[in-house]
Coordinates of C-alpha atoms and ligand atoms in Angstrom, one line a residue:
M1 CA 26.9 1.2 14.3
Y2 CA 24.0 3.2 12.9
D3 CA 24.6 4.1 9.2
P4 CA 21.7 4.8 6.9
K5 CA 24.0 4.5 3.9
S6 CA 25.3 1.0 4.7
L7 CA 23.8 -1.9 2.8
K8 CA 23.8 -4.1 5.9
A9 CA 20.5 -4.5 7.8
A10 CA 22.3 -4.3 11.2
D11 CA 23.6 -0.8 10.3
F12 CA 20.6 0.8 8.7
I13 CA 18.0 -0.8 11.1
N14 CA 20.5 -0.5 13.9
H15 CA 18.9 -1.9 17.1
E16 CA 20.7 0.5 19.5
E17 CA 19.6 3.5 17.4
V18 CA 16.0 2.4 17.6
E19 CA 16.3 1.9 21.4
D20 CA 18.0 5.3 21.8
T21 CA 15.3 6.9 19.7
L22 CA 12.6 5.4 21.9
A23 CA 14.4 6.6 25.0
Y24 CA 14.9 10.1 23.5
A25 CA 11.2 10.2 22.6
E26 CA 10.0 9.0 26.0
K27 CA 12.3 11.6 27.7
N28 CA 11.0 14.4 25.5
K29 CA 7.3 13.5 25.2
N30 CA 6.3 16.5 27.4
N31 CA 9.0 18.8 26.2
V32 CA 6.6 21.4 24.6
E33 CA 9.4 23.6 23.3
L34 CA 11.0 20.7 21.4
I35 CA 7.6 19.4 20.2
D36 CA 6.7 22.9 18.9
Q37 CA 10.0 23.0 17.0
I38 CA 9.3 19.6 15.4
L39 CA 5.8 20.7 14.5
E40 CA 7.2 23.8 12.9
K41 CA 9.6 21.8 10.8
A42 CA 6.7 19.4 10.0
R43 CA 4.7 22.4 8.7
L44 CA 7.3 22.9 6.0
Q45 CA 5.9 19.6 4.6
K46 CA 9.3 18.2 3.8
G47 CA 9.2 15.3 6.3
L48 CA 10.7 14.5 9.6
T49 CA 13.5 12.2 10.8
H50 CA 12.7 9.0 12.7
R51 CA 13.8 10.7 16.0
E52 CA 11.6 13.7 15.5
A53 CA 8.6 11.7 14.4
S54 CA 9.1 9.3 17.4
V55 CA 8.9 12.3 19.8
L56 CA 5.5 13.2 18.3
L57 CA 4.3 9.6 18.6
A58 CA 5.3 9.5 22.3
C59 CA 3.6 12.8 23.0
D60 CA 0.1 12.5 24.5
I61 CA -0.6 16.2 25.0
P62 CA -4.1 16.5 23.4
E63 CA -3.6 19.9 21.8
K64 CA -0.3 18.7 20.2
V65 CA -1.9 15.5 19.0
Q66 CA -4.7 17.5 17.5
E67 CA -2.1 19.8 15.8
Y68 CA -0.4 16.9 14.0
F69 CA -3.7 15.3 13.0
D70 CA -4.7 18.7 11.4
L71 CA -1.3 18.9 9.7
A72 CA -1.5 15.3 8.4
Q73 CA -4.9 16.2 6.8
K74 CA -3.4 19.3 5.2
I75 CA -0.4 17.5 3.8
K76 CA -2.6 14.8 2.4
Q77 CA -4.7 17.5 0.7
D78 CA -1.7 19.5 -0.5
Y79 CA 0.2 16.6 -2.0
Y80 CA -2.5 14.1 -3.0
G81 CA -5.7 16.2 -3.2
N82 CA -8.9 14.5 -2.6
R83 CA -8.2 11.4 -4.8
I84 CA -8.1 7.8 -3.6
V85 CA -6.6 5.2 -5.9
L86 CA -8.3 1.8 -5.9
F87 CA -6.8 -1.7 -6.4
A88 CA -7.5 -5.3 -5.6
P89 CA -5.3 -8.2 -4.4
L90 CA -5.1 -11.3 -6.5
Y91 CA -3.8 -14.4 -4.6
L92 CA -2.1 -16.7 -7.1
S93 CA -1.0 -19.5 -4.8
N94 CA -1.0 -20.3 -1.0
Y95 CA 1.6 -23.0 -1.2
C96 CA 4.3 -21.9 1.2
V97 CA 7.4 -23.4 2.8
N98 CA 7.7 -20.8 5.5
G99 CA 6.7 -21.1 9.1
C100 CA 5.3 -17.5 9.8
V101 CA 3.4 -18.0 13.1
Y102 CA 0.8 -15.3 12.2
C103 CA -0.1 -16.6 8.7
P104 CA -2.4 -19.5 8.1
Y105 CA -0.3 -20.4 5.0
H106 CA 2.5 -21.6 7.2
A107 CA 3.9 -25.0 6.1
K108 CA 2.7 -26.9 9.2
N109 CA -1.0 -26.1 8.4
K110 CA -2.0 -29.4 6.9
H111 CA -5.8 -28.7 6.8
I112 CA -6.0 -25.5 4.8
P113 CA -6.7 -26.3 1.2
R114 CA -3.6 -25.6 -0.9
K115 CA -4.5 -23.9 -4.2
K116 CA -2.6 -22.5 -7.1
L117 CA -4.3 -20.7 -10.0
T118 CA -3.7 -22.1 -13.5
Q119 CA -3.4 -19.7 -16.4
E120 CA -7.1 -20.5 -17.3
D121 CA -8.1 -19.7 -13.7
I122 CA -6.3 -16.4 -14.0
V123 CA -8.2 -15.5 -17.1
R124 CA -11.5 -16.2 -15.3
E125 CA -10.4 -14.3 -12.1
V126 CA -9.1 -11.3 -14.0
T127 CA -12.1 -11.1 -16.2
A128 CA -14.3 -11.0 -13.1
L129 CA -12.0 -8.2 -11.6
Q130 CA -12.2 -6.3 -14.9
D131 CA -16.0 -6.6 -14.9
M132 CA -16.0 -4.9 -11.5
G133 CA -14.0 -2.1 -12.9
H134 CA -10.5 -2.8 -11.5
K135 CA -7.5 -1.6 -13.4
R136 CA -4.8 -2.2 -10.8
L137 CA -3.9 -5.4 -9.1
A138 CA -1.5 -6.5 -6.3
I139 CA -0.6 -10.1 -6.9
E140 CA 0.2 -12.2 -3.8
A141 CA 1.8 -15.6 -3.3
G142 CA 3.3 -17.8 -0.6
E143 CA 7.0 -18.7 -0.9
D144 CA 7.5 -22.1 -2.5
P145 CA 10.3 -22.6 -5.0
V146 CA 8.7 -25.8 -6.4
N147 CA 5.1 -24.7 -6.6
N148 CA 5.5 -20.9 -7.2
P149 CA 8.9 -20.4 -8.8
I150 CA 9.6 -17.1 -10.4
E151 CA 8.8 -18.5 -13.8
Y152 CA 5.2 -19.1 -12.6
I153 CA 4.9 -15.6 -11.3
L154 CA 6.2 -14.2 -14.6
E155 CA 3.8 -16.3 -16.6
C156 CA 0.9 -15.1 -14.4
I157 CA 1.9 -11.4 -14.9
K158 CA 2.0 -12.0 -18.7
T159 CA -1.4 -13.6 -18.7
I160 CA -2.9 -10.8 -16.5
Y161 CA -1.6 -8.0 -18.9
S162 CA -2.9 -9.9 -21.9
I163 CA -6.5 -10.2 -20.9
K164 CA -8.7 -7.6 -22.6
H165 CA -12.4 -8.2 -21.8
K166 CA -14.9 -5.6 -23.1
N167 CA -13.4 -2.3 -22.2
G168 CA -11.5 -3.8 -19.3
A169 CA -7.7 -4.0 -18.9
I170 CA -5.3 -4.4 -16.0
R171 CA -2.9 -1.6 -16.5
R172 CA -0.7 -2.0 -13.5
V173 CA 0.4 -5.2 -11.7
N174 CA 2.0 -4.7 -8.3
V175 CA 3.8 -7.7 -6.8
N176 CA 3.9 -8.9 -3.2
I177 CA 6.1 -12.0 -3.2
A178 CA 8.8 -13.2 -0.9
A179 CA 12.3 -11.6 -0.8
T180 CA 14.3 -12.9 -3.8
T181 CA 17.5 -12.4 -5.8
V182 CA 18.6 -9.4 -7.8
E183 CA 18.3 -11.6 -10.9
N184 CA 14.7 -12.4 -10.1
Y185 CA 13.9 -8.7 -9.4
R186 CA 15.3 -7.9 -12.8
K187 CA 13.0 -10.4 -14.3
L188 CA 10.0 -8.9 -12.5
K189 CA 11.1 -5.4 -13.8
D190 CA 11.3 -6.8 -17.3
A191 CA 7.8 -8.2 -17.0
G192 CA 6.5 -4.7 -16.4
I193 CA 5.5 -4.8 -12.8
G194 CA 4.5 -1.6 -10.9
T195 CA 5.5 -1.6 -7.3
Y196 CA 7.4 -4.4 -5.6
I197 CA 5.8 -4.7 -2.1
L198 CA 7.3 -6.6 0.7
F199 CA 6.2 -6.2 4.3
Q200 CA 9.0 -6.4 6.9
E201 CA 6.4 -7.9 9.3
T202 CA 8.7 -6.7 12.2
Y203 CA 12.0 -4.9 12.3
H204 CA 12.9 -6.3 15.6
K205 CA 15.4 -9.0 14.7
E206 CA 15.0 -11.2 17.8
S207 CA 11.2 -11.2 17.4
Y208 CA 11.5 -11.6 13.7
E209 CA 13.4 -14.8 14.1
K210 CA 10.9 -16.2 16.6
L211 CA 8.0 -15.3 14.4
H212 CA 9.6 -16.9 11.4
P213 CA 11.0 -20.0 12.9
T214 CA 11.5 -22.0 9.7
G215 CA 11.9 -21.6 6.0
P216 CA 13.9 -19.1 3.9
K217 CA 11.9 -16.2 5.5
H218 CA 13.7 -16.9 8.8
N219 CA 16.7 -15.0 7.4
Y220 CA 16.2 -11.5 8.8
E221 CA 19.1 -9.9 6.9
Y222 CA 18.0 -11.4 3.5
H223 CA 14.5 -10.2 4.1
T224 CA 15.4 -6.7 5.4
E225 CA 17.9 -6.1 2.6
A226 CA 15.4 -7.2 -0.1
M227 CA 14.5 -3.7 -1.2
D228 CA 18.1 -2.9 -1.9
R229 CA 18.3 -5.9 -4.2
A230 CA 15.0 -5.0 -5.8
M231 CA 16.4 -1.5 -6.6
E232 CA 19.7 -3.0 -7.8
G233 CA 17.5 -5.2 -10.1
G234 CA 16.0 -2.0 -11.6
I235 CA 12.7 -1.8 -9.7
D236 CA 12.1 1.9 -9.1
D237 CA 9.0 1.7 -6.9
V238 CA 9.1 -0.4 -3.7
G239 CA 6.5 -0.6 -1.0
L240 CA 7.3 -1.1 2.7
G241 CA 5.0 -2.2 5.5
V242 CA 4.9 -3.5 9.0
L243 CA 2.4 -6.0 10.3
F244 CA 1.2 -4.1 13.4
G245 CA 0.5 -6.3 16.4
L246 CA 3.7 -8.4 16.2
E247 CA 6.0 -6.1 18.1
L248 CA 5.9 -2.8 20.0
Y249 CA 4.4 -0.2 17.6
K250 CA 6.9 2.5 18.7
Y251 CA 9.8 0.3 17.7
E252 CA 8.3 -0.6 14.4
F253 CA 7.5 3.1 13.6
A254 CA 11.0 4.3 14.2
A255 CA 12.6 1.4 12.3
L256 CA 10.1 1.8 9.4
L257 CA 11.2 5.5 9.0
M258 CA 14.8 4.4 9.3
H259 CA 14.2 2.0 6.4
A260 CA 12.7 4.9 4.4
E261 CA 15.7 7.1 5.2
H262 CA 18.1 4.3 4.2
L263 CA 16.4 3.9 0.7
E264 CA 16.6 7.7 0.2
A265 CA 20.2 7.8 1.3
V266 CA 21.4 4.9 -0.9
H267 CA 19.1 5.1 -3.9
G268 CA 18.1 8.7 -3.9
V269 CA 14.4 7.8 -3.7
G270 CA 12.3 6.7 -0.7
P271 CA 9.6 4.1 -0.7
H272 CA 6.8 4.6 -3.2
T273 CA 4.3 3.3 -0.7
I274 CA 3.9 2.3 3.0
S275 CA 1.2 -0.2 4.0
V276 CA -0.2 -0.4 7.5
P277 CA -1.7 -3.9 8.0
R278 CA -2.8 -5.1 11.4
I279 CA -3.0 -8.8 12.3
K280 CA -6.4 -10.4 11.6
H281 CA -8.1 -13.6 12.5
A282 CA -7.4 -16.3 10.0
D283 CA -7.9 -20.1 9.7
D284 CA -5.7 -21.3 12.6
I285 CA -4.6 -17.8 13.7
D286 CA -6.0 -16.0 16.7
P287 CA -4.9 -12.3 16.7
N288 CA -5.4 -12.3 20.5
A289 CA -2.4 -14.6 20.8
F290 CA -0.2 -11.6 19.9
D291 CA 0.4 -9.2 22.7
N292 CA 1.1 -6.0 20.8
S293 CA -2.2 -5.3 19.1
I294 CA -2.9 -1.6 18.8
S295 CA -6.1 0.3 19.3
D296 CA -7.8 2.3 16.6
D297 CA -6.7 5.5 18.2
I298 CA -3.0 4.5 18.0
F299 CA -3.5 3.2 14.5
A300 CA -4.8 6.7 13.5
K301 CA -1.8 8.3 15.2
L302 CA 0.6 6.1 13.2
C303 CA -1.2 6.9 9.9
A304 CA -1.0 10.6 10.6
L305 CA 2.6 10.6 11.6
I306 CA 3.7 8.5 8.7
R307 CA 1.9 11.0 6.5
I308 CA 3.9 13.8 8.1
A309 CA 7.3 12.1 8.3
V310 CA 7.3 10.9 4.6
P311 CA 5.0 13.3 2.7
Y312 CA 5.9 12.0 -0.7
T313 CA 5.2 8.3 0.1
G314 CA 1.8 6.9 -0.8
M315 CA 0.0 5.1 2.0
I316 CA -2.1 2.0 1.6
I317 CA -4.9 0.6 3.7
S318 CA -6.5 -2.7 2.9
T319 CA -9.9 -4.3 3.5
R320 CA -8.4 -5.8 6.7
E321 CA -9.8 -2.6 8.2
S322 CA -13.5 -1.9 8.6
Q323 CA -15.5 0.8 6.9
A324 CA -15.5 2.8 10.2
V325 CA -11.7 2.6 10.6
R326 CA -11.2 3.5 7.0
E327 CA -13.4 6.5 7.4
K328 CA -11.2 7.6 10.3
V329 CA -7.8 7.2 8.7
I330 CA -8.3 8.0 5.0
P331 CA -8.3 11.8 5.7
L332 CA -5.1 11.5 7.7
G333 CA -3.0 10.5 4.7
I334 CA -4.1 7.4 2.9
S335 CA -3.7 7.5 -0.9
Q336 CA -4.7 4.0 -1.9
I337 CA -7.2 1.5 -0.7
S338 CA -8.3 -1.9 -1.9
G339 CA -11.9 -2.6 -2.6
A340 CA -14.1 -5.8 -2.9
S341 CA -11.0 -7.9 -2.0
R342 CA -10.9 -11.7 -1.8
T343 CA -7.9 -13.0 0.2
S344 CA -8.5 -16.6 -1.1
V345 CA -6.8 -18.2 -4.0
G346 CA -9.6 -17.7 -6.5
G347 CA -13.0 -16.5 -5.4
Y348 CA -13.6 -13.5 -7.6
C349 CA -15.2 -15.4 -10.4
E350 CA -17.1 -17.7 -8.0
P351 CA -17.0 -17.5 -4.2
E352 CA -15.2 -20.4 -2.6
P353 CA -17.4 -23.0 -0.7
E354 CA -17.0 -22.3 3.0
D355 CA -15.5 -25.7 3.8
E356 CA -12.8 -25.2 1.2
S357 CA -11.7 -21.8 2.3
S358 CA -8.1 -20.8 1.3
E359 CA -8.4 -17.3 2.8
Q360 CA -5.3 -15.7 4.2
F361 CA -7.2 -13.6 6.7
D362 CA -10.7 -12.3 7.4
V363 CA -11.7 -9.2 5.4
S364 CA -13.5 -6.5 7.5
D365 CA -14.7 -4.3 4.7
K366 CA -16.8 -6.6 2.6
R367 CA -18.5 -4.1 0.3
T368 CA -18.6 -4.3 -3.5
L369 CA -16.4 -2.0 -5.5
D370 CA -19.5 -0.1 -6.6
Q371 CA -20.4 0.5 -3.0
V372 CA -16.9 1.6 -2.1
V373 CA -16.8 4.0 -5.1
N374 CA -20.2 5.4 -4.1
W375 CA -19.2 5.8 -0.5
L376 CA -15.9 7.5 -1.4
M377 CA -17.8 10.1 -3.5
K378 CA -21.0 10.6 -1.5
D379 CA -20.0 10.2 2.1
M380 CA -16.2 10.9 2.0
H381 CA -16.1 13.5 -0.7
Y382 CA -13.2 11.9 -2.5
I383 CA -12.5 11.2 -6.1
P384 CA -12.1 7.4 -6.7
S385 CA -9.2 7.0 -9.2
F386 CA -8.3 4.1 -11.4
C387 CA -5.4 5.9 -12.8
T388 CA -2.1 4.1 -13.7
A389 CA -0.7 6.9 -16.0
C390 CA 2.5 7.5 -14.0
Y391 CA 3.6 4.0 -14.4
R392 CA 2.6 3.8 -18.1
E393 CA 4.4 7.1 -18.8
G394 CA 7.6 6.0 -17.1
R395 CA 7.0 8.3 -14.1
T396 CA 8.4 5.9 -11.5
G397 CA 11.0 6.3 -8.8
D398 CA 12.5 9.8 -8.5
R399 CA 10.4 11.0 -11.5
F400 CA 7.2 10.3 -9.6
M401 CA 8.7 11.9 -6.5
A402 CA 9.5 15.0 -8.5
L403 CA 5.9 15.3 -9.6
C404 CA 4.7 14.9 -6.0
K405 CA 7.3 17.2 -4.5
S406 CA 6.4 20.0 -6.9
K407 CA 2.7 19.5 -6.0
Q408 CA 1.8 19.1 -9.7
I409 CA -0.8 16.5 -8.8
L410 CA -3.7 18.9 -9.3
N411 CA -2.7 19.5 -12.9
C412 CA -1.8 15.9 -13.6
C413 CA -3.3 13.3 -11.3
H414 CA -6.5 15.2 -10.7
P415 CA -7.6 15.2 -14.4
N416 CA -6.4 11.6 -14.9
A417 CA -8.5 10.6 -11.9
L418 CA -11.5 12.3 -13.3
M419 CA -11.0 10.6 -16.7
T420 CA -10.6 7.1 -15.2
L421 CA -13.5 7.7 -13.0
K422 CA -15.6 8.6 -16.1
E423 CA -14.5 5.3 -17.7
Y424 CA -15.6 3.5 -14.5
L425 CA -19.0 5.2 -14.4
V426 CA -19.8 4.6 -18.1
D427 CA -18.6 0.9 -18.1
Y428 CA -19.4 -0.5 -14.7
A429 CA -21.3 1.8 -12.2
S430 CA -24.8 1.3 -10.9
P431 CA -27.3 4.1 -11.9
D432 CA -27.0 5.8 -8.5
T433 CA -23.1 5.7 -8.4
R434 CA -23.1 7.0 -12.0
A435 CA -25.4 9.9 -11.1
V436 CA -23.3 10.8 -8.1
G437 CA -20.1 10.5 -10.1
E438 CA -21.2 12.6 -13.1
A439 CA -22.1 15.5 -10.8
L440 CA -18.7 15.1 -9.0
I441 CA -16.8 15.2 -12.3
E442 CA -18.6 18.3 -13.4
K443 CA -17.7 20.0 -10.1
E444 CA -14.1 18.8 -9.9
L445 CA -13.2 19.7 -13.5
L446 CA -13.4 23.3 -12.3
N447 CA -10.7 22.6 -9.7
I448 CA -8.1 21.9 -12.4
P449 CA -5.9 25.1 -12.2
N450 CA -4.4 25.1 -15.7
E451 CA -7.0 26.2 -18.2
K452 CA -5.6 24.2 -21.1
V453 CA -5.4 21.0 -19.0
R454 CA -9.0 21.6 -17.9
R455 CA -10.2 22.0 -21.5
I456 CA -8.4 18.8 -22.7
A457 CA -9.7 16.8 -19.7
A458 CA -13.3 17.9 -20.5
E459 CA -12.8 16.9 -24.2
H460 CA -11.5 13.5 -23.2
I461 CA -14.4 13.0 -20.8
A462 CA -16.8 13.7 -23.6
E463 CA -15.0 11.2 -25.8
I464 CA -15.2 8.5 -23.1
E465 CA -18.9 9.1 -23.0
N466 CA -18.9 8.4 -26.7
G467 CA -17.0 5.2 -26.4
K468 CA -13.4 6.1 -26.8
R469 CA -11.1 4.2 -24.4
D470 CA -7.5 4.0 -25.7
F471 CA -6.1 6.8 -23.5
R472 CA -2.8 6.1 -21.6
F473 CA -4.1 6.7 -18.1
Ligands
SAM501 N1 4.8 -14.7 1.0 C1 5.1 -13.3 0.7 C2 6.0 -12.7 1.8 O1 6.5 -13.6 2.6 O2 6.2 -11.6 1.9 C3 3.8 -12.6 0.4 C4 3.1 -11.9 1.5 S1 1.5 -12.3 2.1 C5 0.7 -13.0 0.8 C6 1.0 -10.7 2.3 C7 1.1 -10.2 3.7 O3 -0.1 -10.6 4.5 C8 2.2 -10.7 4.6 O4 3.4 -10.0 4.3 C9 1.7 -10.4 6.0 O5 2.1 -9.1 6.5 C10 0.2 -10.3 5.8 N2 -0.5 -11.3 6.7 C11 -0.1 -12.6 6.9 N3 -1.0 -13.1 7.8 C12 -1.8 -12.2 8.2 C13 -2.9 -12.1 9.2 N4 -3.2 -13.2 9.9 N5 -3.6 -10.9 9.3 C14 -3.2 -9.9 8.6 N6 -2.2 -9.9 7.7 C15 -1.5 -11.0 7.5

C-alpha cells in the first residue's frame, strides 16, 4: 500500500501508485482545466505532488509546456538568483564487487585497469584541483569492502580537508559511495562530509534487479532505503538521482518525486539535491544497448518540472552533458555544475595514458575550469560561486531549507558568491576571466538588497584583493 511515511521501500515507492499516477497523467494530459489548476498551484512556488507534476510531464500542448518552462526559469531566479555553484568529482577507487550492467567498473570487467588512490596520490590530485580553483569536491568510489572499506574513505576525507596549498582549500567534501549502514553514515557525518549522494539508478524494482544482477547493490530495498539510514546516522543533506536511460522516464520521474515526498514526510526535510545523469558511453558500455534513452527535449522538460515540483531542492548537472545541453537546461533550474571533471581514478595531476584509462564514462564538456567560469559569466550571465558557507555555518538540512524558502538567498548566498568569485579571480583566473569577473562583481554588488550587507561584502572584496583569505565562506 502507498504510504510516504513508511520506512519500507515497497510502501513509499509503491509500484501500483507509480502505475496509477502514470495512468492518471496519461488520461489527463489534454485536460486543460486540470492543467491550468496545476499551473496555478505551481505559480505559488511551493511545489507540486508527484501526481500533479506527472500530468504536466505527460502534457504535450505547446503553450502549456512553454508556460511551465517560463515558470521553471522564474522559480530558479526567485530562489537561487543567477548563481551557479561549481564542484569537481574525485574518483578514489574503481575496485568494485557489483555487477551493474551500465557501469564499466562492474566486477566482470577484467581488462579495465583497477586503481585506488594512496594518500600521497590524494595530496597530488587535490593540490591540482586546488590549483584550478576548486573548493568543493564530490568523492566517488566503487563498492568493495576489502579494497575500499569505510576506513579508507574516512582516511581520504581527512587527507582532503588537511591539504592547504597556497590559498587553496577544499571546504566541502560531498560523498557518493554505495549504500551502507547507519553506523557508517554516522562515521561519515563525524568526518564532516557535506551531502551524501546516492543515485537510485532506477526506481523500477524488477528492472533494478536485472540491471544489478550480482553484488550487494542487487538488494533493491537496502539501496532504496539508504537515505533513511543516512538521515538516521545524522546526515542532514542527502542527494537523490536517477540514471536516465535505464527505465521509462515517466516512471522514474514520478518515483523520484515520491522519494522526495517520503523524506519530507519522515524527516521533515526533502533532498538537498537531485542529480539528472544520463547514461554515457564508457569502456565496455554502449549507451545504445539501453532502450529508454531520452532526447534533449525530454531532458529539458524533466529539469524544468523537477525545478517546479521541488523548488527548494538544488539541481546538479555534470560534465556528462555537453556545453550545448548545459546552456539549454541551466536556466531551467540547475543550481550546481561540475567543471573540468576527470572520471578516472587520478588524472587531475597528470592525465592518464590512453591505454591505461580507468574512466567511468566519457565526459562531454571537456573545458577547463577557467573556460567554464568565463562562459558562465560572459555568455550565460551567471555568477560562478565557490561558496560553502552554509555547510561551514551549520546551515544544513531544514536550516538551509528555511533560508531557501524565505528567499533570503539574495542577502546571503549572493554576497558569498561574489566574495568567493573574487577569491577565484585573484588566485586562479586568466587575465580575460579576471577582467570579466571584476566587472560582474561591481555590477552585482548593487543587487544586494540590504545596504549593510552590501557594504560589508564590498569591504571583504577589497580585503580579498589585498590578500586576506580566512573568511568562512
Ligand atoms: N559505487 C557507488 C554506488 O553504487 O552508488 C558510487 C556511484 S558511481 C561512482 C556514480 C554514478 O555514476 C552511479 O551511481 C551511476 O549512476 C553513474 N554511472 C555509472 N555508469 C555510468 C555510465 N555509463 N554513464 C553515466 N553515468 C554512469
